[in-house]
Amino acid sequence: MSGQPDVVAIEEGDPFRFGSLHAGVPCRSRAAVRAKQQSQSWIRQVGNRRDGAVARAVVDDHQLENGIGLGEDALDGPPDRLACIPDWNDDAEHRRWISDGAGHEKVGGPATSTPVAVLLGSRARLPPPVRVRPPGRRTLFRGGRGGVTRRCTVEVALATFNCESFLADLLDSLLSQTHEDFTILVADDASTDGTRAIVDSFVRRHPERIRLLGYSEHAGYLGNFARLIEAVSADHVLFCDHDDVWLPNKIALTLRQMQALEQEYGAERPALVHTDLVVTDAALRVVHPSYASYAGLDPRQNRLERLLLTNVATGCTAMANRALYERARPIPPEATWHDHWLALTAAIHGNIRFVAESTILYRQHGANEVGVARWSTPAIARRVCDTLFSSAKQATVARYSHQAGALLDRFAIDMTEEQRAATRVVADLWSLKRRQRFRTLLRHGALLQGALRNLGLMAVTMRKAEHLQA
């Protein structure tokens, strides 16, 4: 058999739940995980909730190049006639997973190697499917040598605090991801508004997808993420702010890039993948389609020396593999932010990959813990005034110095000679004479991006250390 198998599409009705599939158009698998099992066949079911029409097709597994996620039963027995089939309804909460293995409901009759399509009447209804496992738990992927498969888990680490205005939008966007095999770990930082009630309502509706870590003690933005990083246990972890909206392909795209990195360098090597963002206002109206362009940054400049005084890996777009977050934790109190510490750790021990595609709506609403300002003439003028007449910029550089000291304490033995020298310069910056500070940074490549930023850095480092407010 060659080519894609034919499927009898529904003659009348609305487009299917996923993709741009209309009546009369052949159906194709859009599952994200590749599978190549030596089985007889796969069964795929595509449903249309509005009129109940369902097309079923028996597809030869060797033609399923993109694969279908396997149920956990696939790990325990032969996979020949076992498939994990989503019943695609409009409401993600009503999706079910069906297995054709022993003890579970069969779908479509005996499996064969010949493509067959069965078209039910437009008002026909299937019996309730059997839930083998909830989506969001595990996915099989091909890893290692000899085609050996192992379980791959994904967690979203969400830190919340007093975010009742935006949290429901975020959680809805997480539950609408095209890649569904993940769970959400929420750490609420002792919120005093309706945040906890919103999280509880989502947990009740999706107990298999969302887990809440409630804390009575307020730890702050960095402390809350530090607690999350201590609690995660998945192969891959994405970090999530409470006021953004994720685009539907965010997890699928980021995971694909991460798996490519691990395929090239090995899963035991720390890796960080991050993407661009769409900058929006509080009402999600687009301000700029690219955060990197808007802020005047080049995220590809990710050598350790260039990361010591600035962070180009925006945490709310980032995914870390297990090797990275286990190496990075515990997050020290000297860290500026959790994402900066992870990026520094990855620069020392592994790889950082930037994907020049926006995957989230980065909401700017005036109360952001971390925000972005456009790199424009007025913004430059304001920063010049801050640099010359305020101690805020000097305090920021001082925080980077404290972080560099913590980095040396933890990882000095793992650094190259050049990395160690640059990190030590930043850590000891304020002990140098004023005229030596910027020249020493320049010599070791520990600079900011762009001439104007570096002029500001030079002005900051020329100020007296006694004015420092660390």
Short mmCIF file of C-alpha atoms in Angstrom, two decimals:
data_model
loop_
_atom_site.label_atom_id
_atom_site.label_comp_id
_atom_site.label_asym_id
_atom_site.label_seq_id
_atom_site.Cartn_x
_atom_site.Cartn_y
_atom_site.Cartn_z
CA MET A 1 0.00 0.00 0.00
CA SER A 2 1.37 3.44 -0.85
CA GLY A 3 0.33 7.00 -0.23
CA GLN A 4 -2.17 8.26 2.29
CA PRO A 5 -5.17 5.97 2.85
CA ASP A 6 -8.50 7.21 1.56
CA VAL A 7 -11.16 8.12 4.06
CA VAL A 8 -14.84 8.58 3.32
CA ALA A 9 -15.57 12.08 4.60
CA ILE A 10 -18.96 13.22 5.89
CA GLU A 11 -21.00 14.54 3.01
CA GLU A 12 -22.80 17.24 4.97
CA GLY A 13 -21.98 19.03 8.16
CA ASP A 14 -19.63 21.52 9.66
CA PRO A 15 -15.84 21.43 9.54
CA PHE A 16 -14.19 18.97 11.90
CA ARG A 17 -12.98 20.00 15.34
CA PHE A 18 -9.33 20.30 14.34
CA GLY A 19 -7.61 21.42 11.16
CA SER A 20 -9.17 22.86 8.05
CA LEU A 21 -11.14 19.75 7.16
CA HIS A 22 -14.45 20.33 5.42
CA ALA A 23 -17.04 17.99 3.96
CA GLY A 24 -15.65 15.93 1.11
CA VAL A 25 -12.01 16.55 2.04
CA PRO A 26 -9.85 13.51 2.94
CA CYS A 27 -8.81 13.32 6.57
CA ARG A 28 -5.21 13.07 7.72
CA SER A 29 -3.67 12.49 11.12
CA ARG A 30 -2.33 15.60 12.90
CA ALA A 31 -0.98 13.89 16.01
CA ALA A 32 2.29 15.36 17.16
CA VAL A 33 4.06 12.22 18.26
CA ARG A 34 5.71 9.93 15.73
CA ALA A 35 5.02 6.22 16.08
CA LYS A 36 6.34 3.25 14.20
CA GLN A 37 5.13 0.04 15.84
CA GLN A 38 5.15 -3.36 14.16
CA SER A 39 1.42 -3.83 14.37
CA GLN A 40 -1.27 -4.79 11.92
CA SER A 41 -3.21 -1.58 11.86
CA TRP A 42 -4.38 1.54 13.57
CA ILE A 43 -7.91 2.77 14.01
CA ARG A 44 -8.64 6.43 13.88
CA GLN A 45 -11.92 8.09 14.65
CA VAL A 46 -12.85 11.67 13.86
CA GLY A 47 -16.07 13.07 15.35
CA ASN A 48 -18.26 16.07 14.67
CA ARG A 49 -20.13 16.97 17.82
CA ARG A 50 -22.75 19.19 16.26
CA ASP A 51 -24.54 16.61 14.11
CA GLY A 52 -23.04 13.45 15.54
CA ALA A 53 -21.67 12.21 12.24
CA VAL A 54 -18.53 10.14 12.61
CA ALA A 55 -16.10 8.84 10.02
CA ARG A 56 -14.00 5.87 11.01
CA ALA A 57 -10.99 4.62 9.13
CA VAL A 58 -8.68 1.67 9.58
CA VAL A 59 -5.23 2.91 8.60
CA ASP A 60 -2.10 0.88 7.99
CA ASP A 61 0.44 1.85 10.65
CA HIS A 62 3.31 2.12 8.20
CA GLN A 63 1.47 4.97 6.47
CA LEU A 64 0.98 6.88 9.72
CA GLU A 65 4.15 8.95 9.50
CA ASN A 66 3.09 11.36 12.22
CA GLY A 67 1.86 8.68 14.57
CA ILE A 68 -0.78 8.65 17.29
CA GLY A 69 -0.13 8.88 21.04
CA LEU A 70 -0.27 5.48 22.71
CA GLY A 71 -2.23 4.58 25.80
CA GLU A 72 -0.39 3.21 28.80
CA ASP A 73 -1.67 -0.28 27.92
CA ALA A 74 0.73 -0.20 24.99
CA LEU A 75 3.59 -0.57 27.43
CA ASP A 76 2.27 -3.82 28.84
CA GLY A 77 1.45 -5.92 25.81
CA PRO A 78 1.75 -6.33 22.05
CA PRO A 79 0.59 -3.22 20.21
CA ASP A 80 -1.02 -4.95 17.28
CA ARG A 81 -4.65 -3.65 17.28
CA LEU A 82 -4.12 -1.21 20.13
CA ALA A 83 -4.76 2.44 19.49
CA CYS A 84 -5.41 5.54 21.50
CA ILE A 85 -8.19 7.43 19.78
CA PRO A 86 -9.46 10.90 20.63
CA ASP A 87 -13.17 11.58 20.29
CA TRP A 88 -12.87 15.18 19.12
CA ASN A 89 -15.64 17.19 20.74
CA ASP A 90 -15.85 20.97 20.92
CA ASP A 91 -15.35 20.91 24.68
CA ALA A 92 -11.92 19.59 25.69
CA GLU A 93 -13.40 18.40 28.97
CA HIS A 94 -15.49 15.79 27.11
CA ARG A 95 -12.64 14.25 25.12
CA ARG A 96 -12.21 10.55 25.70
CA TRP A 97 -9.47 8.06 24.97
CA ILE A 98 -10.37 4.63 23.66
CA SER A 99 -8.31 1.46 23.36
CA ASP A 100 -9.00 -1.46 21.09
CA GLY A 101 -6.91 -3.74 23.38
CA ALA A 102 -8.21 -6.64 25.42
CA GLY A 103 -10.78 -5.69 28.01
CA HIS A 104 -11.73 -2.42 26.36
CA GLU A 105 -14.28 -1.37 23.82
CA LYS A 106 -13.43 -2.19 20.21
CA VAL A 107 -13.90 0.45 17.61
CA GLY A 108 -14.57 -0.31 13.97
CA GLY A 109 -14.44 -4.10 14.11
CA PRO A 110 -11.46 -6.35 13.41
CA ALA A 111 -8.33 -4.55 12.31
CA THR A 112 -6.98 -5.26 8.87
CA SER A 113 -4.12 -3.94 6.79
CA THR A 114 -6.51 -2.65 4.12
CA PRO A 115 -7.76 0.93 4.41
CA VAL A 116 -11.48 0.91 5.10
CA ALA A 117 -13.88 3.73 5.93
CA VAL A 118 -17.21 3.35 7.66
CA LEU A 119 -19.63 6.23 7.40
CA LEU A 120 -22.39 6.39 9.97
CA GLY A 121 -25.60 8.29 9.43
CA SER A 122 -25.64 12.00 10.18
CA ARG A 123 -27.69 11.41 13.34
CA ALA A 124 -25.98 8.21 14.46
CA ARG A 125 -24.45 8.27 17.92
CA LEU A 126 -21.61 6.16 19.26
CA PRO A 127 -21.89 4.51 22.66
CA PRO A 128 -19.92 6.31 25.36
CA PRO A 129 -16.24 5.50 24.85
CA VAL A 130 -14.08 3.90 27.50
CA ARG A 131 -11.52 6.19 29.14
CA VAL A 132 -8.26 4.29 29.17
CA ARG A 133 -6.20 7.19 30.48
CA PRO A 134 -6.78 10.92 30.67
CA PRO A 135 -4.95 13.04 28.16
CA GLY A 136 -2.07 14.97 29.56
CA ARG A 137 -0.28 12.15 31.33
CA ARG A 138 2.32 10.51 29.12
CA THR A 139 3.41 10.22 25.54
CA LEU A 140 5.68 7.65 23.99
CA PHE A 141 8.53 8.90 21.89
CA ARG A 142 11.41 7.26 20.15
CA GLY A 143 14.65 7.84 22.04
CA GLY A 144 18.03 6.31 22.55
CA ARG A 145 19.37 3.69 20.18
CA GLY A 146 17.75 0.71 18.55
CA GLY A 147 14.33 2.37 18.41
CA VAL A 148 13.78 1.95 22.16
CA THR A 149 10.78 3.87 23.43
CA ARG A 150 10.33 5.46 26.83
CA ARG A 151 7.80 7.63 28.55
CA CYS A 152 8.06 11.36 27.99
CA THR A 153 6.27 13.65 30.42
CA VAL A 154 5.58 17.37 30.17
CA GLU A 155 4.60 19.75 32.97
CA VAL A 156 3.56 23.39 32.89
CA ALA A 157 4.80 25.21 36.00
CA LEU A 158 2.37 28.06 36.70
CA ALA A 159 3.02 30.64 39.43
CA THR A 160 -0.04 32.65 40.52
CA PHE A 161 -0.59 35.62 42.81
CA ASN A 162 -3.60 37.97 42.85
CA CYS A 163 -4.37 37.46 39.17
CA GLU A 164 -8.13 36.92 39.12
CA SER A 165 -8.59 39.29 36.17
CA PHE A 166 -6.46 37.25 33.75
CA LEU A 167 -6.14 33.72 35.11
CA ALA A 168 -9.18 32.14 33.42
CA ASP A 169 -7.98 33.32 29.99
CA LEU A 170 -4.60 31.73 30.61
CA LEU A 171 -5.97 28.40 31.84
CA ASP A 172 -8.38 28.19 28.91
CA SER A 173 -5.47 28.72 26.53
CA LEU A 174 -3.46 25.98 28.25
CA LEU A 175 -6.32 23.53 27.94
CA SER A 176 -6.70 24.39 24.24
CA GLN A 177 -3.18 23.33 23.26
CA THR A 178 -2.81 21.12 20.20
CA HIS A 179 -0.40 18.94 22.20
CA GLU A 180 -2.47 17.56 25.06
CA ASP A 181 -0.08 15.22 26.83
CA PHE A 182 0.87 17.45 29.75
CA THR A 183 -0.17 18.37 33.27
CA ILE A 184 -0.31 21.77 34.97
CA LEU A 185 1.34 22.35 38.34
CA VAL A 186 0.04 25.54 39.98
CA ALA A 187 1.80 27.25 42.89
CA ASP A 188 -0.40 29.93 44.40
CA ASP A 189 1.60 32.44 46.44
CA ALA A 190 -1.01 33.08 49.16
CA SER A 191 -3.30 35.16 46.94
CA THR A 192 -5.74 37.48 48.67
CA ASP A 193 -8.23 37.94 45.81
CA GLY A 194 -10.29 35.38 43.87
CA THR A 195 -7.29 33.64 42.30
CA ARG A 196 -7.47 30.56 44.51
CA ALA A 197 -11.19 30.10 43.81
CA ILE A 198 -10.56 30.22 40.05
CA VAL A 199 -7.80 27.63 40.31
CA ASP A 200 -10.01 25.40 42.49
CA SER A 201 -12.82 25.53 39.92
CA PHE A 202 -10.48 24.44 37.13
CA VAL A 203 -9.05 21.67 39.33
CA ARG A 204 -12.56 20.33 39.96
CA ARG A 205 -13.30 20.27 36.23
CA HIS A 206 -9.91 18.84 35.22
CA PRO A 207 -8.56 16.87 38.21
CA GLU A 208 -6.38 14.71 35.98
CA ARG A 209 -4.77 17.74 34.31
CA ILE A 210 -4.22 20.33 37.06
CA ARG A 211 -2.54 20.01 40.47
CA LEU A 212 -2.49 22.84 43.00
CA LEU A 213 0.27 23.63 45.47
CA GLY A 214 -1.29 26.08 47.92
CA TYR A 215 0.99 28.07 50.20
CA SER A 216 0.01 30.17 53.20
CA GLU A 217 3.32 32.05 53.18
CA HIS A 218 3.99 34.68 50.52
CA ALA A 219 7.37 34.06 48.85
CA GLY A 220 7.33 36.64 46.06
CA TYR A 221 7.76 36.13 42.33
CA LEU A 222 11.21 34.53 42.44
CA GLY A 223 10.49 32.52 45.58
CA ASN A 224 7.26 31.10 44.16
CA PHE A 225 8.96 29.93 40.98
CA ALA A 226 11.81 28.52 43.06
CA ARG A 227 9.25 26.40 44.95
CA LEU A 228 7.76 25.26 41.66
CA ILE A 229 11.14 24.21 40.29
CA GLU A 230 11.70 22.18 43.45
CA ALA A 231 8.33 20.44 42.92
CA VAL A 232 8.45 19.56 39.20
CA SER A 233 9.40 16.06 38.09
CA ALA A 234 8.64 15.79 34.36
CA ASP A 235 11.08 15.20 31.52
CA HIS A 236 10.29 18.66 30.16
CA VAL A 237 8.97 21.68 32.06
CA LEU A 238 7.49 24.89 30.66
CA PHE A 239 7.27 28.01 32.82
CA CYS A 240 4.10 30.04 32.82
CA ASP A 241 3.14 33.52 34.03
CA HIS A 242 -0.41 34.04 35.25
CA ASP A 243 -1.38 36.96 32.99
CA ASP A 244 -0.43 35.77 29.49
CA VAL A 245 -2.30 33.76 26.85
CA TRP A 246 -0.65 30.82 25.11
CA LEU A 247 -1.13 30.31 21.39
CA PRO A 248 -2.45 26.82 20.57
CA ASN A 249 0.80 25.42 19.14
CA LYS A 250 3.13 26.64 21.89
CA ILE A 251 3.76 23.32 23.62
CA ALA A 252 3.92 21.32 20.39
CA LEU A 253 6.41 23.70 18.77
CA THR A 254 8.64 24.06 21.83
CA LEU A 255 8.64 20.33 22.57
CA ARG A 256 9.57 19.54 18.98
CA GLN A 257 12.57 21.86 19.20
CA MET A 258 13.59 20.41 22.57
CA GLN A 259 13.43 16.85 21.28
CA ALA A 260 15.56 17.86 18.29
CA LEU A 261 18.18 19.25 20.69
CA GLU A 262 18.09 16.09 22.78
CA GLN A 263 18.32 13.93 19.69
CA GLU A 264 21.46 15.81 18.66
CA TYR A 265 23.21 16.16 22.03
CA GLY A 266 21.50 13.62 24.27
CA ALA A 267 18.80 14.05 26.91
CA GLU A 268 21.42 14.00 29.67
CA ARG A 269 22.76 17.37 28.45
CA PRO A 270 20.98 20.44 29.91
CA ALA A 271 18.89 22.26 27.32
CA LEU A 272 16.72 25.38 27.25
CA VAL A 273 14.36 26.30 24.41
CA HIS A 274 12.63 29.67 24.29
CA THR A 275 10.61 31.56 21.69
CA ASP A 276 9.52 35.03 20.68
CA LEU A 277 6.35 36.71 22.01
CA VAL A 278 3.54 38.90 20.74
CA VAL A 279 3.43 42.08 22.84
CA THR A 280 -0.17 43.11 23.64
CA ASP A 281 -1.99 45.58 25.86
CA ALA A 282 -4.27 44.58 28.73
CA ALA A 283 -7.13 43.82 26.32
CA LEU A 284 -4.86 41.58 24.19
CA ARG A 285 -4.68 44.10 21.35
CA VAL A 286 -1.40 43.58 19.51
CA VAL A 287 1.22 46.23 20.24
CA HIS A 288 4.03 44.50 18.35
CA PRO A 289 4.26 41.00 16.83
CA SER A 290 7.82 40.43 18.09
CA TYR A 291 9.09 41.05 21.61
CA ALA A 292 12.71 40.72 20.46
CA SER A 293 12.30 43.43 17.83
CA TYR A 294 10.22 45.62 20.14
CA ALA A 295 12.85 45.51 22.89
CA GLY A 296 15.80 45.77 20.49
CA LEU A 297 17.34 42.46 21.58
CA ASP A 298 18.98 39.59 19.72
CA PRO A 299 18.11 36.39 21.65
CA ARG A 300 20.73 34.44 19.70
CA GLN A 301 23.48 36.18 21.68
CA ASN A 302 23.40 33.59 24.43
CA ARG A 303 27.01 32.92 25.38
CA LEU A 304 27.57 33.06 29.13
CA GLU A 305 29.62 36.26 28.88
CA ARG A 306 26.73 38.06 27.16
CA LEU A 307 24.16 36.71 29.63
CA LEU A 308 25.87 37.87 32.82
CA LEU A 309 24.39 41.38 32.64
CA THR A 310 21.22 40.73 30.63
CA ASN A 311 18.76 37.90 30.06
CA VAL A 312 17.46 37.13 26.57
CA ALA A 313 15.48 33.98 27.47
CA THR A 314 11.98 35.11 28.49
CA GLY A 315 10.80 32.63 31.09
CA CYS A 316 7.14 32.50 30.06
CA THR A 317 8.21 31.10 26.66
CA ALA A 318 10.88 28.72 27.97
CA MET A 319 11.08 24.95 28.27
CA ALA A 320 13.78 23.22 30.32
CA ASN A 321 14.62 19.56 30.20
CA ARG A 322 15.15 17.49 33.33
CA ALA A 323 18.94 17.68 33.07
CA LEU A 324 18.75 21.49 33.20
CA TYR A 325 16.31 22.10 36.03
CA GLU A 326 17.89 19.42 38.22
CA ARG A 327 21.28 21.07 37.70
CA ALA A 328 19.87 24.56 38.33
CA ARG A 329 17.95 23.88 41.53
CA PRO A 330 17.76 25.08 44.17
CA ILE A 331 17.40 28.59 42.79
CA PRO A 332 19.60 30.76 45.04
CA PRO A 333 18.20 33.94 46.62
CA GLU A 334 20.91 35.91 44.77
CA ALA A 335 19.34 35.03 41.40
CA THR A 336 17.72 37.97 39.62
CA TRP A 337 14.91 35.83 38.18
CA HIS A 338 14.38 32.08 37.79
CA ASP A 339 14.60 32.23 33.99
CA HIS A 340 17.89 34.13 34.08
CA TRP A 341 19.39 31.54 36.42
CA LEU A 342 18.22 28.71 34.15
CA ALA A 343 19.69 30.45 31.09
CA LEU A 344 23.04 30.94 32.85
CA THR A 345 23.07 27.29 33.92
CA ALA A 346 22.29 26.16 30.37
CA ALA A 347 25.03 28.40 28.95
CA ILE A 348 27.57 26.73 31.24
CA HIS A 349 26.49 23.10 30.97
CA GLY A 350 24.45 22.70 27.80
CA ASN A 351 22.59 24.40 24.99
CA ILE A 352 20.15 27.27 24.48
CA ARG A 353 17.96 27.42 21.39
CA PHE A 354 15.86 30.42 20.38
CA VAL A 355 12.85 29.89 18.10
CA ALA A 356 12.01 33.03 16.14
CA GLU A 357 8.27 32.38 16.30
CA SER A 358 5.88 34.00 18.76
CA THR A 359 4.02 31.47 20.91
CA ILE A 360 2.29 33.60 23.55
CA LEU A 361 0.40 36.86 23.88
CA TYR A 362 2.57 38.82 26.32
CA ARG A 363 0.04 40.98 28.13
CA GLN A 364 1.24 44.40 29.39
CA HIS A 365 -1.22 45.81 31.91
CA GLY A 366 0.67 48.16 34.22
CA ALA A 367 1.01 45.70 37.09
CA ASN A 368 3.44 43.25 35.48
CA GLU A 369 6.13 41.84 37.75
CA VAL A 370 8.39 41.86 34.67
CA GLY A 371 7.46 43.91 31.61
CA VAL A 372 8.93 45.35 28.44
CA ALA A 373 9.47 48.88 27.15
CA ARG A 374 9.86 49.73 23.50
CA TRP A 375 13.45 50.52 22.43
CA SER A 376 12.63 53.96 21.02
CA THR A 377 13.96 57.53 21.32
CA PRO A 378 11.71 58.46 24.29
CA ALA A 379 12.59 55.21 26.04
CA ILE A 380 16.28 55.85 25.49
CA ALA A 381 15.93 59.39 26.88
CA ARG A 382 14.19 58.08 30.01
CA ARG A 383 16.89 55.49 30.54
CA VAL A 384 19.63 58.09 30.14
CA CYS A 385 18.00 60.16 32.88
CA ASP A 386 17.66 57.09 35.10
CA THR A 387 21.30 56.23 34.51
CA LEU A 388 22.62 59.72 35.27
CA PHE A 389 20.34 60.82 38.08
CA SER A 390 18.98 57.66 39.70
CA SER A 391 20.58 54.80 41.59
CA ALA A 392 18.11 52.25 40.14
CA LYS A 393 20.35 51.20 37.25
CA GLN A 394 23.33 50.84 39.55
CA ALA A 395 21.25 48.68 41.89
CA THR A 396 20.28 46.49 38.92
CA VAL A 397 23.91 45.96 37.96
CA ALA A 398 24.65 45.20 41.61
CA ARG A 399 22.04 42.43 41.54
CA TYR A 400 23.77 40.93 38.52
CA SER A 401 27.04 41.07 40.48
CA HIS A 402 25.52 39.17 43.41
CA GLN A 403 24.09 36.60 40.98
CA ALA A 404 27.50 36.17 39.33
CA GLY A 405 28.99 35.48 42.76
CA ALA A 406 26.40 32.77 43.40
CA LEU A 407 27.12 31.33 39.95
CA LEU A 408 30.83 31.06 40.79
CA ASP A 409 30.08 29.43 44.13
CA ARG A 410 27.93 26.79 42.43
CA PHE A 411 29.52 26.18 39.04
CA ALA A 412 33.08 27.58 38.94
CA ILE A 413 34.56 24.12 38.51
CA ASP A 414 32.33 23.47 35.47
CA MET A 415 33.17 26.71 33.63
CA THR A 416 35.79 27.22 30.98
CA GLU A 417 38.66 29.52 31.85
CA GLU A 418 37.11 32.35 29.80
CA GLN A 419 33.69 31.89 31.43
CA ARG A 420 35.19 31.83 34.90
CA ALA A 421 37.21 35.01 34.29
CA ALA A 422 34.21 36.94 32.93
CA THR A 423 31.96 35.78 35.77
CA ARG A 424 34.54 36.78 38.36
CA VAL A 425 34.84 40.26 36.82
CA VAL A 426 31.08 40.81 37.14
CA ALA A 427 31.02 39.38 40.67
CA ASP A 428 33.88 41.63 41.82
CA LEU A 429 32.91 44.65 39.72
CA TRP A 430 32.41 47.08 42.58
CA SER A 431 35.73 46.25 44.20
CA LEU A 432 37.58 47.56 41.12
CA LYS A 433 38.56 51.16 40.64
CA ARG A 434 35.91 53.15 38.80
CA ARG A 435 37.97 53.64 35.63
CA GLN A 436 38.83 49.95 35.49
CA ARG A 437 35.30 48.59 35.71
CA PHE A 438 33.98 49.11 32.19
CA ARG A 439 37.34 48.44 30.53
CA THR A 440 37.56 45.11 32.37
CA LEU A 441 34.02 44.18 31.34
CA LEU A 442 34.88 45.09 27.75
CA ARG A 443 38.03 42.99 27.78
CA HIS A 444 36.13 39.90 28.94
CA GLY A 445 33.09 40.41 26.69
CA ALA A 446 30.64 40.88 29.57
CA LEU A 447 28.59 43.57 27.86
CA LEU A 448 25.03 44.55 27.02
CA GLN A 449 23.51 44.53 23.54
CA GLY A 450 23.99 47.70 21.51
CA ALA A 451 26.20 50.77 21.75
CA LEU A 452 23.65 52.89 23.63
CA ARG A 453 23.11 50.30 26.32
CA ASN A 454 26.85 49.92 26.78
CA LEU A 455 27.28 53.70 27.06
CA GLY A 456 24.74 53.57 29.86
CA LEU A 457 26.60 50.66 31.45
CA MET A 458 29.83 52.67 31.32
CA ALA A 459 28.11 55.60 33.04
CA VAL A 460 26.71 53.32 35.75
CA THR A 461 30.06 51.68 36.48
CA MET A 462 31.78 55.08 36.75
CA ARG A 463 29.66 56.05 39.74
CA LYS A 464 30.93 55.80 43.28
CA ALA A 465 30.31 52.51 44.99
CA GLU A 466 29.03 54.17 48.17
CA HIS A 467 25.95 55.28 46.21
CA LEU A 468 25.22 51.64 45.51
CA GLN A 469 21.83 50.37 46.68
CA ALA A 470 22.02 46.62 46.28
#
